[in-house]
XYZ file of C-alpha atoms in Angstrom:
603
model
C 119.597 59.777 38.746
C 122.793 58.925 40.578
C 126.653 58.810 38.867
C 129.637 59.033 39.257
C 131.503 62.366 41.020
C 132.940 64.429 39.146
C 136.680 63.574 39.425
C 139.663 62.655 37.131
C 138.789 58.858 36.689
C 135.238 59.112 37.684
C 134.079 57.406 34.326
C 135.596 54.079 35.757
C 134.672 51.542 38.924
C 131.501 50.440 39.689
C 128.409 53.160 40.652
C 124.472 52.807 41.047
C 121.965 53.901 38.811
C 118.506 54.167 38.568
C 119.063 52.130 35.558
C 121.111 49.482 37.475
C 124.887 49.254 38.157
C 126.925 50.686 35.591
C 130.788 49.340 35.519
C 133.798 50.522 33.454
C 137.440 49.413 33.023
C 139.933 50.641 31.107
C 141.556 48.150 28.836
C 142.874 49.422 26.097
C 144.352 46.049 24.231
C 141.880 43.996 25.040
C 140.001 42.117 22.515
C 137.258 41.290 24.908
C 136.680 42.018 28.856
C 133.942 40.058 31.136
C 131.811 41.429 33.953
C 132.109 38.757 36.539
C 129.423 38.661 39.061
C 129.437 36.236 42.290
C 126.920 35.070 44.528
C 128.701 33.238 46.914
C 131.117 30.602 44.753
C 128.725 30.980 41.278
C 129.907 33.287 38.832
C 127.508 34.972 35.905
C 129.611 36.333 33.438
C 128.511 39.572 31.359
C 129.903 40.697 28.349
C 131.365 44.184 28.136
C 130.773 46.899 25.166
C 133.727 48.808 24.052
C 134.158 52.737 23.386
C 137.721 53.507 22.697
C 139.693 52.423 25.708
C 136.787 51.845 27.986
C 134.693 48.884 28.671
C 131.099 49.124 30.085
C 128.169 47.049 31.360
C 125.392 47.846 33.162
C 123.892 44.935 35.666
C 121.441 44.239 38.319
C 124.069 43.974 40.922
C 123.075 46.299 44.127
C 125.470 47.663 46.742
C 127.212 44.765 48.444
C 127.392 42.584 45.138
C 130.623 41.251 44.263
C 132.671 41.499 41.513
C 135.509 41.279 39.213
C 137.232 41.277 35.510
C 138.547 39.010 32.979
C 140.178 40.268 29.696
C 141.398 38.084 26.944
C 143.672 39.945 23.970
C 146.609 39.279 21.555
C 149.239 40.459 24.094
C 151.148 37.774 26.650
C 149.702 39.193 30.009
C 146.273 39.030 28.829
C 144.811 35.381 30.843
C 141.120 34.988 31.043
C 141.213 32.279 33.522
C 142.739 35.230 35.602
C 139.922 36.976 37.759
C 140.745 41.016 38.231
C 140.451 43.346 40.399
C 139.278 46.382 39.553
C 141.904 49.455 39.643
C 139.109 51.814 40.675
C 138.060 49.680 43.837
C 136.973 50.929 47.284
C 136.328 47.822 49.160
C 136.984 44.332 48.736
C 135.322 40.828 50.274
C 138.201 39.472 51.986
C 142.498 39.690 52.221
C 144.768 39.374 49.386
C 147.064 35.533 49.770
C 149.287 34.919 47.464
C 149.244 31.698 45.813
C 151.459 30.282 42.748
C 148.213 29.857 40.817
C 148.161 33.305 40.485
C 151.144 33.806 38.470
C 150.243 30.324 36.251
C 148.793 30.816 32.449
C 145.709 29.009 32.345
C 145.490 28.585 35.719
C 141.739 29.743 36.812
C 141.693 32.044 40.022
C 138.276 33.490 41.123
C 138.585 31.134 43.901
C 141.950 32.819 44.570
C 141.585 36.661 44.328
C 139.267 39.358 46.728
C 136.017 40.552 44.495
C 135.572 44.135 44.562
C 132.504 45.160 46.087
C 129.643 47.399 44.592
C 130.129 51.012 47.012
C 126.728 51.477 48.974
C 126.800 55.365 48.827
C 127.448 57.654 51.908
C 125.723 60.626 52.774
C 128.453 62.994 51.335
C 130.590 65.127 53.979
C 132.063 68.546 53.164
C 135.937 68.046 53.639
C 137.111 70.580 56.161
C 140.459 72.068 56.447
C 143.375 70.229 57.418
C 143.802 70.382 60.864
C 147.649 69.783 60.526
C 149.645 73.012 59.990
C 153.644 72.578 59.631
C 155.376 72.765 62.226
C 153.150 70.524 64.370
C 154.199 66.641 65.828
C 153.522 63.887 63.378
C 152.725 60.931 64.924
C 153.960 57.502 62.598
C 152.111 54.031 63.655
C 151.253 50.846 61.775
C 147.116 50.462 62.475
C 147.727 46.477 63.514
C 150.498 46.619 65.488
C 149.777 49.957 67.321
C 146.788 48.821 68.503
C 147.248 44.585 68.781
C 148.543 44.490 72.616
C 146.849 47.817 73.927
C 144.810 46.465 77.328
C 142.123 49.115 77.120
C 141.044 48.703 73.006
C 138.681 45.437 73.210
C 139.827 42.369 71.451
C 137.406 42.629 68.745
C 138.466 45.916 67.738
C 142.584 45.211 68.117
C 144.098 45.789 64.674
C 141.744 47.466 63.496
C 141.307 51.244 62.329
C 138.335 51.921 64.608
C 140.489 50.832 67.539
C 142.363 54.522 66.946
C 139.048 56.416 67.808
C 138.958 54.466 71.627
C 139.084 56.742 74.141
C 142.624 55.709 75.367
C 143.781 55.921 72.130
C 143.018 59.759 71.886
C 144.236 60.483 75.159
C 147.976 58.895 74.706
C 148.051 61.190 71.331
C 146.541 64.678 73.230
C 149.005 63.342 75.724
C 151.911 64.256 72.993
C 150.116 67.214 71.592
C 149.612 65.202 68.219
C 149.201 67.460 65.209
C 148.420 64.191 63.023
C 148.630 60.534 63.055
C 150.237 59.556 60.074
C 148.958 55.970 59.271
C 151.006 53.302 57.177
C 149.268 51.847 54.422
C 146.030 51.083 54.707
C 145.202 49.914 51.548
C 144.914 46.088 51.026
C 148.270 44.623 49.905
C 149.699 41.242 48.945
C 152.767 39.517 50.819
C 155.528 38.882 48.451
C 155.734 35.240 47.155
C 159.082 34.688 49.386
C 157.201 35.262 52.157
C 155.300 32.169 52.837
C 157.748 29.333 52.727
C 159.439 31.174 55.438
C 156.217 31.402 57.544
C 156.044 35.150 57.183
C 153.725 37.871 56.658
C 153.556 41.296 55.250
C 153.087 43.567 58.188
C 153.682 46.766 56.853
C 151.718 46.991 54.121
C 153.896 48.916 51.441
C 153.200 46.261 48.593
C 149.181 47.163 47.618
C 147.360 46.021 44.393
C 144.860 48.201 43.602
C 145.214 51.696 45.467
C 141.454 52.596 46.809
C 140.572 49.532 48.126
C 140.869 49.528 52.314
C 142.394 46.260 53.847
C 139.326 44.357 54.820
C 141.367 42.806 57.963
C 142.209 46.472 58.672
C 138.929 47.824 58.331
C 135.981 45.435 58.622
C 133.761 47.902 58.357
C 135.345 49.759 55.022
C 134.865 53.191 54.183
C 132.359 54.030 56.633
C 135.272 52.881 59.503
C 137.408 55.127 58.019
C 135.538 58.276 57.717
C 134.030 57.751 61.418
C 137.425 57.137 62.686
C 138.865 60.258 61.208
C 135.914 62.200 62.318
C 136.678 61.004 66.082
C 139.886 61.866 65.341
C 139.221 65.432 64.349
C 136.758 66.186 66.774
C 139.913 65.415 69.211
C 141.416 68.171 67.067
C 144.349 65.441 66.087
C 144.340 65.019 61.646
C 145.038 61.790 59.832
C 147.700 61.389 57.037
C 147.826 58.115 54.743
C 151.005 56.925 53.581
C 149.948 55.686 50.205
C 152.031 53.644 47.832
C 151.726 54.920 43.796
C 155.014 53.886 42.843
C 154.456 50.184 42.068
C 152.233 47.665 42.464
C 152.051 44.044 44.232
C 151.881 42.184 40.731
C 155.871 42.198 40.940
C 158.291 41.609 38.442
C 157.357 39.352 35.430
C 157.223 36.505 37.451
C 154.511 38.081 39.903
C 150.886 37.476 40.251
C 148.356 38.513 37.710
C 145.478 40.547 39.726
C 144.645 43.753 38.762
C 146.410 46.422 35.746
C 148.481 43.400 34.958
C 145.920 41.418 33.261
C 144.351 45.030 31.994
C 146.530 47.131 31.014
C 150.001 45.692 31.067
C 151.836 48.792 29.577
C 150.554 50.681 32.853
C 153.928 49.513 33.944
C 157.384 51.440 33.285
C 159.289 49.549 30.436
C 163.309 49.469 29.087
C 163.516 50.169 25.323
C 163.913 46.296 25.100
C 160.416 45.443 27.106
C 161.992 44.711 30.580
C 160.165 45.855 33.374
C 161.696 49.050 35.427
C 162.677 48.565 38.845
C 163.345 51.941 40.546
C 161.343 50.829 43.376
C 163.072 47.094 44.506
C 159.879 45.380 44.555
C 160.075 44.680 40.629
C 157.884 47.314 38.737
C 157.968 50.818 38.639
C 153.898 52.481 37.498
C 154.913 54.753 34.714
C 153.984 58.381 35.582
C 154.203 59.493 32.390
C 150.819 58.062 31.644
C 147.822 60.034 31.885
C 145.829 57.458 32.792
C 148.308 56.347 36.031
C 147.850 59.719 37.034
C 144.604 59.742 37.000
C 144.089 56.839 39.077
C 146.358 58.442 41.514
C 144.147 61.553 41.485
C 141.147 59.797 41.840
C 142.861 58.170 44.828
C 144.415 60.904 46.944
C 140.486 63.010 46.324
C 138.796 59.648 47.393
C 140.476 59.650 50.566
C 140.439 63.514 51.185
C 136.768 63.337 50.535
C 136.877 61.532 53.977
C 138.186 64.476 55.959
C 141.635 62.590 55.238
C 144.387 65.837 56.410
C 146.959 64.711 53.568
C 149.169 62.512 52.271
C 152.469 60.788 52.829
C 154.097 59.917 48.910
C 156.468 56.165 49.513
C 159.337 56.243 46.995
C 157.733 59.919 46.084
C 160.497 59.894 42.838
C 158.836 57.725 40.844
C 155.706 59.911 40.423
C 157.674 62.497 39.268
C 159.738 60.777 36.332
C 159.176 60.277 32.698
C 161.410 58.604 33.168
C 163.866 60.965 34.928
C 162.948 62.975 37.887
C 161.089 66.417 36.502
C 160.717 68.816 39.378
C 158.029 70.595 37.470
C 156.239 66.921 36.197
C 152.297 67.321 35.706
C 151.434 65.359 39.069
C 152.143 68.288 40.821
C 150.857 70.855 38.762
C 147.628 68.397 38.893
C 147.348 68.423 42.723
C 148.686 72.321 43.100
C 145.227 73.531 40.761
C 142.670 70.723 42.262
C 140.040 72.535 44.792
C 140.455 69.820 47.341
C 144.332 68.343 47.196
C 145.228 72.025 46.706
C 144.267 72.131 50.505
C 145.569 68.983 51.634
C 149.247 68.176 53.330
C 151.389 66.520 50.865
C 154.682 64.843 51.897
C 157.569 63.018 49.819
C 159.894 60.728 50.693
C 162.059 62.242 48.056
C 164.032 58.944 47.390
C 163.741 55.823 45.215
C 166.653 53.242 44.443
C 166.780 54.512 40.632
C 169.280 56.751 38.684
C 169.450 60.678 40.071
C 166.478 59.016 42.771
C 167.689 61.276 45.693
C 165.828 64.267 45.432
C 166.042 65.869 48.664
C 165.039 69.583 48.551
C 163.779 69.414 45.334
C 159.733 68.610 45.576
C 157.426 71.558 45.488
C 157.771 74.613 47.761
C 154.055 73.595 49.013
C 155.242 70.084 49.513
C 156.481 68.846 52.983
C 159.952 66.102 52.463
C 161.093 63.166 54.779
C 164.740 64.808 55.909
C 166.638 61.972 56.356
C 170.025 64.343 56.568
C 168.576 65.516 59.482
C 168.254 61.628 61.023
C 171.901 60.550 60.223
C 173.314 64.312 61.166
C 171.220 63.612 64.900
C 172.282 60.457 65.372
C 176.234 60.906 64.290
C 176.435 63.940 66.850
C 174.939 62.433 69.555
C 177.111 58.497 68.789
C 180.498 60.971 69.333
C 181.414 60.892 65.321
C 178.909 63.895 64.070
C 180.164 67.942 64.177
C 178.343 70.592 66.373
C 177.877 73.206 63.324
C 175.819 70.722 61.338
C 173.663 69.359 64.196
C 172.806 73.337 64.798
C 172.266 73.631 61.136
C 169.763 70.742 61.486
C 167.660 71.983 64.486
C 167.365 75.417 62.342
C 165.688 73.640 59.739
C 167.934 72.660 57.570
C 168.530 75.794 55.726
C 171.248 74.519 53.505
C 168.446 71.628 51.883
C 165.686 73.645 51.598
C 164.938 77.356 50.534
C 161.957 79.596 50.033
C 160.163 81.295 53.037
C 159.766 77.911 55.430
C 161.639 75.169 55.532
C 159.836 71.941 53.960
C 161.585 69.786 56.730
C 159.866 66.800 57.939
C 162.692 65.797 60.826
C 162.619 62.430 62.322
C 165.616 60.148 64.147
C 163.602 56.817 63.673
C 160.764 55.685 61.559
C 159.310 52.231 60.337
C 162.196 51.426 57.957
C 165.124 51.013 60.822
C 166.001 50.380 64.321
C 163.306 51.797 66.463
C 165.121 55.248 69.108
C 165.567 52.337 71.986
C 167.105 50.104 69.802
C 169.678 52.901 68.161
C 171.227 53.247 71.512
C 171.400 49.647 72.408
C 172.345 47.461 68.536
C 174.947 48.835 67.066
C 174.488 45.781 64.154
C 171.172 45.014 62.770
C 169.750 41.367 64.486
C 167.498 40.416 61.605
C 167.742 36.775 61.979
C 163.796 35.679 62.271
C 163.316 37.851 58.765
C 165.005 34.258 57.314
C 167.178 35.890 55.014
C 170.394 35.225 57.110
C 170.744 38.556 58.859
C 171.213 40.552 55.216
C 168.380 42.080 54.565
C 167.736 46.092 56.405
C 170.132 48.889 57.046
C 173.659 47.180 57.268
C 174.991 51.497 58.275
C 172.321 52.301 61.199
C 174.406 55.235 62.594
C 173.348 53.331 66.047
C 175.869 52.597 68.955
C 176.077 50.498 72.195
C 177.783 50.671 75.484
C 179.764 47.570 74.832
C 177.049 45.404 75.712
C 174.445 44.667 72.450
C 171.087 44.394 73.182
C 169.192 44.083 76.324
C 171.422 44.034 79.740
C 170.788 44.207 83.256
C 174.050 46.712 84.006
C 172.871 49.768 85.807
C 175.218 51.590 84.273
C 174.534 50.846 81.086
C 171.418 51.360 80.990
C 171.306 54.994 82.651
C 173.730 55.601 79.883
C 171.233 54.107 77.390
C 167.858 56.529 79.169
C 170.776 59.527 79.084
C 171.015 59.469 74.963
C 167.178 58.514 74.632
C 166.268 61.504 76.129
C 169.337 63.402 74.452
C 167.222 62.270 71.160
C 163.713 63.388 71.873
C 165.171 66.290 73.252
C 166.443 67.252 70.025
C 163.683 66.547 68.029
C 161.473 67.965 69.337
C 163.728 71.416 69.875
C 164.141 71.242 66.057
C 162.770 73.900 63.624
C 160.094 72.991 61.235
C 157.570 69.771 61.360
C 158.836 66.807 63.727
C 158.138 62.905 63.444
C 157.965 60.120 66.344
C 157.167 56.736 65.051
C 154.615 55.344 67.641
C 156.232 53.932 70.710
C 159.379 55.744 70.613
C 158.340 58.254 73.364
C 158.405 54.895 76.103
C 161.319 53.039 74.663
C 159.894 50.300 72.338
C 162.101 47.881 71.054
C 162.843 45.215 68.395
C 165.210 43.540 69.705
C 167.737 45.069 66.949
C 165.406 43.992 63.851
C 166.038 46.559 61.706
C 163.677 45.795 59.208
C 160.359 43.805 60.140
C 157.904 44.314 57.698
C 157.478 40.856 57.629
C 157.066 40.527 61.394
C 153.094 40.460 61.983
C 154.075 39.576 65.755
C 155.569 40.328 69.202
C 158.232 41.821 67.002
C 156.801 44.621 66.328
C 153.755 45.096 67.722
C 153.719 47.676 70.226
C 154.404 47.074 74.079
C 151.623 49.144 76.326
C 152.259 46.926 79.343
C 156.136 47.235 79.752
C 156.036 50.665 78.361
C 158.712 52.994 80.255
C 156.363 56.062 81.611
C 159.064 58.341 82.928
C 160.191 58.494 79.590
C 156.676 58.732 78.398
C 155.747 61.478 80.683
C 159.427 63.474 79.448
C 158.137 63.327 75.827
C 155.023 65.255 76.665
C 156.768 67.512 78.924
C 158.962 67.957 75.925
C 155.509 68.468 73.442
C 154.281 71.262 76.156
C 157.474 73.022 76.213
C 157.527 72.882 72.216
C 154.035 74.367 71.769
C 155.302 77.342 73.596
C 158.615 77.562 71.595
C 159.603 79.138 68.260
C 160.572 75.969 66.993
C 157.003 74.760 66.531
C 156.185 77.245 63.541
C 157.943 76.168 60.163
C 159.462 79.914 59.541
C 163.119 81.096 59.700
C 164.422 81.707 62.592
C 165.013 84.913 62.965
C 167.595 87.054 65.762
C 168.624 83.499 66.602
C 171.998 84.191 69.095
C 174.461 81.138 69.170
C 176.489 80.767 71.618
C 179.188 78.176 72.710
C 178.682 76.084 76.386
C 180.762 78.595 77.678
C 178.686 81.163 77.279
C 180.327 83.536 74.367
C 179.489 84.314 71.023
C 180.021 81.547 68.457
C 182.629 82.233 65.403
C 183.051 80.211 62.225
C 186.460 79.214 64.061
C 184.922 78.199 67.091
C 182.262 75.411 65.590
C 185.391 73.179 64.390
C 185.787 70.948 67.122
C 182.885 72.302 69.164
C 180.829 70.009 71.907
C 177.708 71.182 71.694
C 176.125 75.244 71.983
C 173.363 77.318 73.194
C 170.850 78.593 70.799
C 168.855 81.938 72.155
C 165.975 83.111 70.920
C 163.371 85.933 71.688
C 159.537 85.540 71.830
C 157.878 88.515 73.137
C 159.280 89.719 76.105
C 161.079 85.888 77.373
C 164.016 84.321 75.729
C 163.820 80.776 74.477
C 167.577 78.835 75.773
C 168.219 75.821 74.170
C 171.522 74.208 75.422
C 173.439 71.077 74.000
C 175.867 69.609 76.099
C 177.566 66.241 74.288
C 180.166 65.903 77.199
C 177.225 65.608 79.659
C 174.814 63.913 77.435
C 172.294 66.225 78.281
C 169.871 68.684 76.637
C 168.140 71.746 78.249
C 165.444 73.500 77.363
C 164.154 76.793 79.384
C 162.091 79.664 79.533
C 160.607 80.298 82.929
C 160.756 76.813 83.758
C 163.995 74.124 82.944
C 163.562 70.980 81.184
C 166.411 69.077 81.114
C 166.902 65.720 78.785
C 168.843 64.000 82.352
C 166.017 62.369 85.123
């Protein structure tokens, strides 16, 4: 007899039997909940049996059937005319669209919502070890957009997660010396409802419903794409990290769509003494972590993708699932993950911020747990623009000793990601130019830390524009010479742009998709000079440095006196019998690297 794995959560979804299909919800309020079942635009309806706050039925539906929920109860969310999705899916029938019915009492919506799709099993895999060590080059791209305009990837695979196991694919990442791609969500997701009067899409992803359940436009093929695509991956020896988003869902503030724990289980969501919805996250709810049953979804999650030979995890807005309803350092998520067999071995990373009170919690995650160092990205990018000290750019590339203790540092350094002007565009905007976003140029970053050469945007000035390769390279340079793990968001290493948009999520376009034709090379081929120089450094392992020697650009000894006011420094460092030079020059805009051989960041 088949069932469920064993696995926090594993009572609920949908799994074969030799009895049939057995499904469970959780829906704790409910007076009654209804088994939908579809065959093409007919519905057969099933009632459910309640024990405690679990709903069952088992049905003739094989893998492949479709399916959803409805729930009636005393409560206001509860809608029957609303189909749901159910929280435990792991592939849907088609694309989330929003639509005004969905947020309408009485208003019927199976024609409206994705069904859920009964899992055909897999033959199971034995999860192997990360491949992804700290230390190594994390490699940030958006599946679409990476992969919409590359000339190798056939059109029918463009946009697509299999397109990232193409040949040419591999080769630009071993190109880079890729420890991991980390990929932005993945999971299907719902554009918010101002979206579509403007003509806009959600390109980014970071607004999902349920949080199993793969994009179908992302991954036609489902799970199956997935786990071959990370097994191509592997055998390239490069991991895979999902970003995954557990701090709120697409259902919005109270005025949102009803799809999923909404119509289910309404208190799933993080509530003021007085009922209103908590919004530490900006998109209108906050999931409430201090629910068993919320972290057991997220469990079941982060083991269903790791099951998949997944490397780790990437935590958006990783506050929230630490607060009840402060931020708790030692909250039971993490003690959760730290004694499971399998997400005790996988890569977990926080972006230790969220918009909410005491929500900057840089430093203070795990000692097992990797952090987005975004200290590091405005310290990088004020040195380098002229306004940013020499003694905290040096603390920086050493890891950032001041942020984070223990034996390592945690440091996950990056000078550009998705949120933000892309590296091209921080040399060349010094204002955000978010105009086709339709929300009059106010939405993004209005302090980039970004700077021009009197001349915004693109330009034709010689000049100008060796002044603009000059700090590019100064950038990478510095990345990758920093201590600890390093992040490029894809495209950086040949110059793309966005034209100054700071901020397009909603730009499923030319905007942001990425440029192979126009790409620059030089500066292509300098980032993977800089990747082979790094995997021969120091730099590239996430301890201490140790007998590190810094030294002014003249040559002597640094002092605590001499850092005020100091251009730039050398760093030395011995490895085995060779010392390791690593010389920043601010006056000269230039970066060298050497050991028997000199890389410097001028061409």
């Amino acid at each position: 007899m088949r069932g469920p794995p064993p696995r926090p959560g594993a009572e609920f979804g949908a799994y074969a039997t030799d009895h049939g299909t057995r499904f469970s919800v959780r829906s704790p309020l409910a007076t009654n909940v209804t088994l939908c079942l579809f065959d093409g635009v007919q519905e057969t309806r099933i009632p459910m049996t309640r024990t405690g706050e679990t709903w069952s039925a088992m049905a003739n539906a094989p893998p492949g059937a479709r399916y959803g929920y409805r729930a009636d109860g005393p409560a206001h969310c509860f809608d029957p005319s609303k189909l749901l999705v159910d929280p435990y899916a792991t592939e849907l029938d088609r694309r989330f669209a929003y639509d005004p019915r969905l947020s309408q009492h009485g208003a019927d919506t199976a024609a409206l919502v994705p069904k859920a799709i009964v899992p055909a099993p897999l033959p199971p895999i034995d999860p192997p070890q990360p491949l992804f060590t700290a230390g190594g080059l994390i490699y940030e791209l958006n599946v679409r957009g990476f992969t919409m305009r590359h000339p190798y990837v056939p059109p029918e695979q463009r946009g697509t997660i299999r397109a990232l196991a193409h040949p040419a694919i591999i080769a630009h990442l071993k190109k880079l010396r890729v420890a991991a791609i980390e990929l932005m969500p993945i999971v299907a997701w719902i554009d918010e409802r101002h979206l579509a009067p403007l003509g806009l899409t959600n390109a980014w992803g970071y607004n999902p419903v349920v949080p199993m359940a793969i994009d179908p436009g992302l991954a036609p093929g489902g799970v199956a794409e997935l786990r071959e695509t990370v097994a191509a991956l592997r055998a390239a020896g490069i991991g895979v990290i999902l970003d995954l988003v557990f701090n709120h869902t697409g259902e919005s503030d109270a005025s949102g769509p009803t799809l999923s724990l909404r119509g289910l289980d309404d208190a799933s969501y993080a509530r003021t003494p007085d009922g209103m919805l908590v919004n530490h996250t900006g998109t209108g709810n906050m999931l409430d972590f201090a629910q068993d049953h919320v972290r057991a979804l997220t469990l079941a999650s982060l083991l269903h993708f790791a099951a998949m030979g997944v490397d780790g995890f990437r935590f958006d807005l990783a506050p929230v699932i630490a607060r009840s309803p402060g931020f708790d350092p030692r909250a039971p998520i993490f003690a959760e993950i730290a004694t499971d067999p399998l997400l005790s071995t996988r890569i977990m990373i926080a972006e230790p911020w969220d918009i909410g009170p005491g929500g900057y919690q840089l430093g203070a995650f795990p000692d097992t747990w990797l952090e987005w160092n975004d200290r590091y990205r405005d310290d990088v990018r004020r040195f380098w623009r002229g306004d940013g000290d020499a003694g905290t750019l040096a603390t920086r590339i050493a890891g950032s000793p001041d942020i984070f203790g223990g034996t390592r540092t945690r440091a996950v350094n990056f000078i550009a990601a998705h949120d933000g002007f892309t590296l091209a565009d921080i040399v060349a905007y010094r204002h955000r130019h978010n105009d086709a976003n339709g929300e009059d140029n106010r939405d993004g970053h209005g302090n980039n830390l970004s700077w021009n050469y009197d001349v915004e945007g693109a330009t034709d000035d010689p000049a100008v524009l060796a002044r603009r390769d000059a700090d590019r390279r100064a950038l990478l340079a510095t990345l990758f010479a920093s201590k600890g793990t390093i992040m490029l968001t894809a495209g950086d290493e040949f110059g793309r742009t966005q034209a100054g948009n700071n901020n397009a999520y909603a730009q499923d376009n030319a905007i942001s998709w990425t440029d192979w034709t126009n790409r620059d090379v030089a500066l292509e081929d300098f980032a993977a000079a800089l990747a082979d120089f790094r995997a021969c450094s120091p730099m590239a392992q996430s301890g201490w440095l140790a007998d590190a020697d810094w030294r002014g650009l003249d040559g002597q000894a640094m002092t605590p006196d001499r850092w005020a006011g100091a251009q730039g420094f050398e760093l030395r460092l011995p490895d085995g019998a060779e010392t390791v030079i690593l010389r920043i020059d601010r006056p000269q805009r230039r970066v060298t690297m050497a050991r028997a051989t000199i890389l410097e960041s001028r061409p």
